[in-house]
Amino acid sequence: MVQEKELTVKVKEWLQENVTKETLQEPVTIDASDAVSDEEVEASIVSEELFYLDRLVQIRNSVKETFPEITDAHADHLIEEYIQANFEE
């Protein structure tokens, strides 16, 4: 239990240092070089919801790389909590 609390504190500190409003709003890069038609290019545009989910996955992957001992559920919880506390109005 103490280890989990210590891990939580470390992850929260890492999130504060590494996840900013700007990183959440950076555009997702889409490689449309293989697209052959306008329809395929349009289909590659990421909706706002998918954009947000993609950011969450990227943040979780970074957290898991930095803290390999953390579970997906714990990481997701801390990330959601952090985003809600700092970026949602």
Tab-separated table of N, CA and C in Angstrom:
chain	number	residue	atom	x	y	z
A	1	MET	N	0.820	-1.196	0.000
A	1	MET	CA	0.000	0.000	0.000
A	1	MET	C	0.862	1.257	0.000
A	2	VAL	N	1.929	1.253	0.773
A	2	VAL	CA	2.840	2.395	0.812
A	2	VAL	C	3.488	2.581	-0.553
A	3	GLN	N	3.871	1.478	-1.196
A	3	GLN	CA	4.483	1.568	-2.516
A	3	GLN	C	3.514	2.162	-3.532
A	4	GLU	N	2.237	1.782	-3.433
A	4	GLU	CA	1.241	2.319	-4.358
A	4	GLU	C	1.064	3.824	-4.147
A	5	LYS	N	1.065	4.253	-2.897
A	5	LYS	CA	0.942	5.687	-2.611
A	5	LYS	C	2.154	6.452	-3.138
A	6	GLU	N	3.341	5.885	-2.949
A	6	GLU	CA	4.559	6.520	-3.458
A	6	GLU	C	4.529	6.601	-4.976
A	7	LEU	N	4.079	5.530	-5.615
A	7	LEU	CA	3.974	5.509	-7.067
A	7	LEU	C	2.975	6.558	-7.537
A	8	THR	N	1.859	6.671	-6.850
A	8	THR	CA	0.846	7.663	-7.195
A	8	THR	C	1.422	9.071	-7.136
A	9	VAL	N	2.151	9.373	-6.095
A	9	VAL	CA	2.768	10.691	-5.952
A	9	VAL	C	3.752	10.940	-7.090
A	10	LYS	N	4.575	9.961	-7.410
A	10	LYS	CA	5.566	10.113	-8.478
A	10	LYS	C	4.890	10.321	-9.832
A	11	VAL	N	3.836	9.564	-10.095
A	11	VAL	CA	3.129	9.690	-11.373
A	11	VAL	C	2.461	11.060	-11.471
A	12	LYS	N	1.853	11.523	-10.387
A	12	LYS	CA	1.222	12.846	-10.399
A	12	LYS	C	2.259	13.939	-10.659
A	13	GLU	N	3.421	13.822	-10.065
A	13	GLU	CA	4.497	14.783	-10.309
A	13	GLU	C	4.932	14.730	-11.768
A	14	TRP	N	5.059	13.526	-12.298
A	14	TRP	CA	5.462	13.357	-13.700
A	14	TRP	C	4.428	13.987	-14.623
A	15	LEU	N	3.148	13.766	-14.341
A	15	LEU	CA	2.093	14.353	-15.165
A	15	LEU	C	2.174	15.876	-15.153
A	16	GLN	N	2.401	16.458	-13.986
A	16	GLN	CA	2.508	17.919	-13.890
A	16	GLN	C	3.679	18.456	-14.698
A	17	GLU	N	4.767	17.700	-14.732
A	17	GLU	CA	5.957	18.140	-15.453
A	17	GLU	C	5.857	17.902	-16.960
A	18	ASN	N	5.075	16.910	-17.359
A	18	ASN	CA	5.103	16.473	-18.761
A	18	ASN	C	3.815	16.652	-19.549
A	19	VAL	N	2.702	16.864	-18.889
A	19	VAL	CA	1.430	16.990	-19.604
A	19	VAL	C	0.888	18.397	-19.370
A	20	THR	N	0.894	19.176	-20.445
A	20	THR	CA	0.393	20.541	-20.391
A	20	THR	C	-0.815	20.665	-21.313
A	21	LYS	N	-1.478	21.777	-21.220
A	21	LYS	CA	-2.609	22.035	-22.112
A	21	LYS	C	-2.141	21.960	-23.573
A	22	GLU	N	-0.953	22.444	-23.825
A	22	GLU	CA	-0.406	22.433	-25.175
A	22	GLU	C	-0.202	21.002	-25.678
A	23	THR	N	0.308	20.123	-24.824
A	23	THR	CA	0.530	18.749	-25.279
A	23	THR	C	-0.792	18.048	-25.548
A	24	LEU	N	-1.830	18.435	-24.830
A	24	LEU	CA	-3.138	17.835	-25.075
A	24	LEU	C	-3.767	18.364	-26.352
A	25	GLN	N	-3.333	19.522	-26.823
A	25	GLN	CA	-3.944	20.131	-27.994
A	25	GLN	C	-3.100	20.035	-29.243
A	26	GLU	N	-1.911	19.479	-29.144
A	26	GLU	CA	-1.071	19.335	-30.337
A	26	GLU	C	-1.802	18.467	-31.352
A	27	PRO	N	-1.733	18.850	-32.615
A	27	PRO	CA	-2.440	18.043	-33.612
A	27	PRO	C	-1.803	16.661	-33.751
A	28	VAL	N	-2.646	15.693	-34.014
A	28	VAL	CA	-2.163	14.347	-34.282
A	28	VAL	C	-1.653	14.345	-35.708
A	29	THR	N	-0.440	13.870	-35.908
A	29	THR	CA	0.097	13.845	-37.261
A	29	THR	C	-0.479	12.643	-37.998
A	30	ILE	N	-0.960	12.919	-39.187
A	30	ILE	CA	-1.589	11.878	-40.001
A	30	ILE	C	-0.780	11.736	-41.272
A	31	ASP	N	-0.365	10.531	-41.559
A	31	ASP	CA	0.387	10.279	-42.782
A	31	ASP	C	-0.596	9.937	-43.883
A	32	ALA	N	-0.879	10.912	-44.721
A	32	ALA	CA	-1.829	10.695	-45.811
A	32	ALA	C	-1.083	10.485	-47.122
A	33	SER	N	0.212	10.201	-47.055
A	33	SER	CA	1.003	10.055	-48.276
A	33	SER	C	0.550	8.884	-49.129
A	34	ASP	N	-0.088	7.888	-48.512
A	34	ASP	CA	-0.564	6.738	-49.265
A	34	ASP	C	-1.981	6.945	-49.793
A	35	ALA	N	-2.626	8.018	-49.379
A	35	ALA	CA	-4.002	8.274	-49.800
A	35	ALA	C	-4.011	8.607	-51.288
A	36	VAL	N	-4.984	8.040	-51.990
A	36	VAL	CA	-5.041	8.263	-53.428
A	36	VAL	C	-6.231	9.107	-53.841
A	37	SER	N	-7.133	9.378	-52.929
A	37	SER	CA	-8.288	10.195	-53.277
A	37	SER	C	-8.614	11.155	-52.146
A	38	ASP	N	-9.411	12.169	-52.485
A	38	ASP	CA	-9.841	13.124	-51.472
A	38	ASP	C	-10.631	12.433	-50.372
A	39	GLU	N	-11.430	11.435	-50.749
A	39	GLU	CA	-12.226	10.713	-49.757
A	39	GLU	C	-11.329	10.018	-48.736
A	40	GLU	N	-10.230	9.436	-49.195
A	40	GLU	CA	-9.314	8.762	-48.279
A	40	GLU	C	-8.612	9.764	-47.369
A	41	VAL	N	-8.278	10.935	-47.917
A	41	VAL	CA	-7.648	11.972	-47.099
A	41	VAL	C	-8.637	12.438	-46.044
A	42	GLU	N	-9.889	12.685	-46.454
A	42	GLU	CA	-10.907	13.119	-45.499
A	42	GLU	C	-11.152	12.051	-44.440
A	43	ALA	N	-11.106	10.799	-44.840
A	43	ALA	CA	-11.328	9.703	-43.895
A	43	ALA	C	-10.214	9.623	-42.866
A	44	SER	N	-9.059	10.182	-43.178
A	44	SER	CA	-7.935	10.118	-42.244
A	44	SER	C	-7.974	11.237	-41.206
A	45	ILE	N	-8.919	12.169	-41.339
A	45	ILE	CA	-9.030	13.261	-40.371
A	45	ILE	C	-9.581	12.709	-39.065
A	46	VAL	N	-8.903	13.034	-37.978
A	46	VAL	CA	-9.272	12.496	-36.678
A	46	VAL	C	-10.300	13.415	-36.025
A	47	SER	N	-11.407	12.831	-35.567
A	47	SER	CA	-12.424	13.626	-34.886
A	47	SER	C	-11.887	14.074	-33.529
A	48	GLU	N	-12.548	15.042	-32.937
A	48	GLU	CA	-12.099	15.559	-31.639
A	48	GLU	C	-12.076	14.463	-30.582
A	49	GLU	N	-13.075	13.606	-30.582
A	49	GLU	CA	-13.126	12.529	-29.594
A	49	GLU	C	-11.985	11.540	-29.791
A	50	LEU	N	-11.745	11.163	-31.033
A	50	LEU	CA	-10.629	10.247	-31.306
A	50	LEU	C	-9.292	10.904	-30.985
A	51	PHE	N	-9.207	12.193	-31.248
A	51	PHE	CA	-8.001	12.950	-30.922
A	51	PHE	C	-7.726	12.865	-29.418
A	52	TYR	N	-8.768	13.094	-28.622
A	52	TYR	CA	-8.634	13.039	-27.169
A	52	TYR	C	-8.226	11.640	-26.715
A	53	LEU	N	-8.873	10.630	-27.254
A	53	LEU	CA	-8.548	9.251	-26.878
A	53	LEU	C	-7.122	8.898	-27.281
A	54	ASP	N	-6.701	9.377	-28.445
A	54	ASP	CA	-5.329	9.131	-28.888
A	54	ASP	C	-4.333	9.762	-27.923
A	55	ARG	N	-4.630	10.976	-27.469
A	55	ARG	CA	-3.754	11.641	-26.502
A	55	ARG	C	-3.677	10.849	-25.205
A	56	LEU	N	-4.824	10.349	-24.733
A	56	LEU	CA	-4.829	9.554	-23.504
A	56	LEU	C	-3.959	8.311	-23.656
A	57	VAL	N	-4.053	7.659	-24.794
A	57	VAL	CA	-3.237	6.463	-25.041
A	57	VAL	C	-1.757	6.833	-25.051
A	58	GLN	N	-1.424	7.937	-25.703
A	58	GLN	CA	-0.023	8.365	-25.752
A	58	GLN	C	0.501	8.702	-24.356
A	59	ILE	N	-0.319	9.386	-23.576
A	59	ILE	CA	0.095	9.738	-22.215
A	59	ILE	C	0.250	8.472	-21.379
A	60	ARG	N	-0.717	7.546	-21.485
A	60	ARG	CA	-0.620	6.300	-20.715
A	60	ARG	C	0.628	5.520	-21.115
A	61	ASN	N	0.922	5.460	-22.402
A	61	ASN	CA	2.124	4.752	-22.845
A	61	ASN	C	3.385	5.384	-22.259
A	62	SER	N	3.416	6.704	-22.214
A	62	SER	CA	4.571	7.396	-21.623
A	62	SER	C	4.675	7.121	-20.132
A	63	VAL	N	3.525	7.141	-19.446
A	63	VAL	CA	3.525	6.833	-18.012
A	63	VAL	C	4.024	5.414	-17.792
A	64	LYS	N	3.556	4.468	-18.590
A	64	LYS	CA	3.952	3.064	-18.420
A	64	LYS	C	5.427	2.852	-18.763
A	65	GLU	N	5.956	3.626	-19.706
A	65	GLU	CA	7.382	3.533	-20.009
A	65	GLU	C	8.213	4.048	-18.835
A	66	THR	N	7.741	5.121	-18.230
A	66	THR	CA	8.457	5.727	-17.111
A	66	THR	C	8.283	4.926	-15.830
A	67	PHE	N	7.079	4.362	-15.648
A	67	PHE	CA	6.744	3.600	-14.436
A	67	PHE	C	6.195	2.228	-14.849
A	68	PRO	N	7.070	1.297	-15.248
A	68	PRO	CA	6.605	0.003	-15.765
A	68	PRO	C	5.803	-0.818	-14.757
A	69	GLU	N	5.921	-0.503	-13.475
A	69	GLU	CA	5.216	-1.271	-12.461
A	69	GLU	C	3.746	-0.866	-12.324
A	70	ILE	N	3.337	0.224	-12.963
A	70	ILE	CA	1.957	0.696	-12.817
A	70	ILE	C	1.010	-0.130	-13.687
A	71	THR	N	-0.189	-0.360	-13.182
A	71	THR	CA	-1.189	-1.079	-13.968
A	71	THR	C	-1.888	-0.104	-14.908
A	72	ASP	N	-2.495	-0.638	-15.963
A	72	ASP	CA	-3.241	0.208	-16.895
A	72	ASP	C	-4.351	0.961	-16.165
A	73	ALA	N	-5.075	0.268	-15.308
A	73	ALA	CA	-6.201	0.877	-14.602
A	73	ALA	C	-5.737	2.020	-13.702
A	74	HIS	N	-4.632	1.812	-12.988
A	74	HIS	CA	-4.098	2.860	-12.109
A	74	HIS	C	-3.632	4.050	-12.933
A	75	ALA	N	-2.926	3.781	-14.020
A	75	ALA	CA	-2.456	4.862	-14.890
A	75	ALA	C	-3.638	5.641	-15.456
A	76	ASP	N	-4.637	4.941	-15.968
A	76	ASP	CA	-5.816	5.595	-16.543
A	76	ASP	C	-6.513	6.474	-15.511
A	77	HIS	N	-6.653	5.950	-14.311
A	77	HIS	CA	-7.308	6.704	-13.245
A	77	HIS	C	-6.554	7.994	-12.940
A	78	LEU	N	-5.250	7.900	-12.784
A	78	LEU	CA	-4.447	9.076	-12.452
A	78	LEU	C	-4.449	10.099	-13.589
A	79	ILE	N	-4.403	9.626	-14.821
A	79	ILE	CA	-4.413	10.523	-15.977
A	79	ILE	C	-5.750	11.252	-16.075
A	80	GLU	N	-6.839	10.510	-15.963
A	80	GLU	CA	-8.171	11.116	-16.019
A	80	GLU	C	-8.344	12.131	-14.895
A	81	GLU	N	-7.930	11.766	-13.701
A	81	GLU	CA	-8.024	12.653	-12.544
A	81	GLU	C	-7.226	13.933	-12.778
A	82	TYR	N	-6.025	13.786	-13.314
A	82	TYR	CA	-5.157	14.926	-13.585
A	82	TYR	C	-5.779	15.851	-14.631
A	83	ILE	N	-6.275	15.275	-15.713
A	83	ILE	CA	-6.867	16.073	-16.789
A	83	ILE	C	-8.113	16.797	-16.292
A	84	GLN	N	-8.958	16.107	-15.560
A	84	GLN	CA	-10.164	16.739	-15.046
A	84	GLN	C	-9.833	17.883	-14.083
A	85	ALA	N	-8.845	17.690	-13.255
A	85	ALA	CA	-8.487	18.707	-12.257
A	85	ALA	C	-7.802	19.924	-12.884
A	86	ASN	N	-7.127	19.728	-14.010
A	86	ASN	CA	-6.302	20.798	-14.545
A	86	ASN	C	-6.780	21.410	-15.854
A	87	PHE	N	-7.569	20.693	-16.636
A	87	PHE	CA	-7.874	21.183	-17.972
A	87	PHE	C	-9.358	21.273	-18.303
A	88	GLU	N	-10.206	20.610	-17.549
A	88	GLU	CA	-11.625	20.670	-17.859
A	88	GLU	C	-12.282	21.764	-17.042
A	89	GLU	N	-13.134	22.503	-17.712
A	89	GLU	CA	-13.774	23.650	-17.051
A	89	GLU	C	-15.103	23.249	-16.449
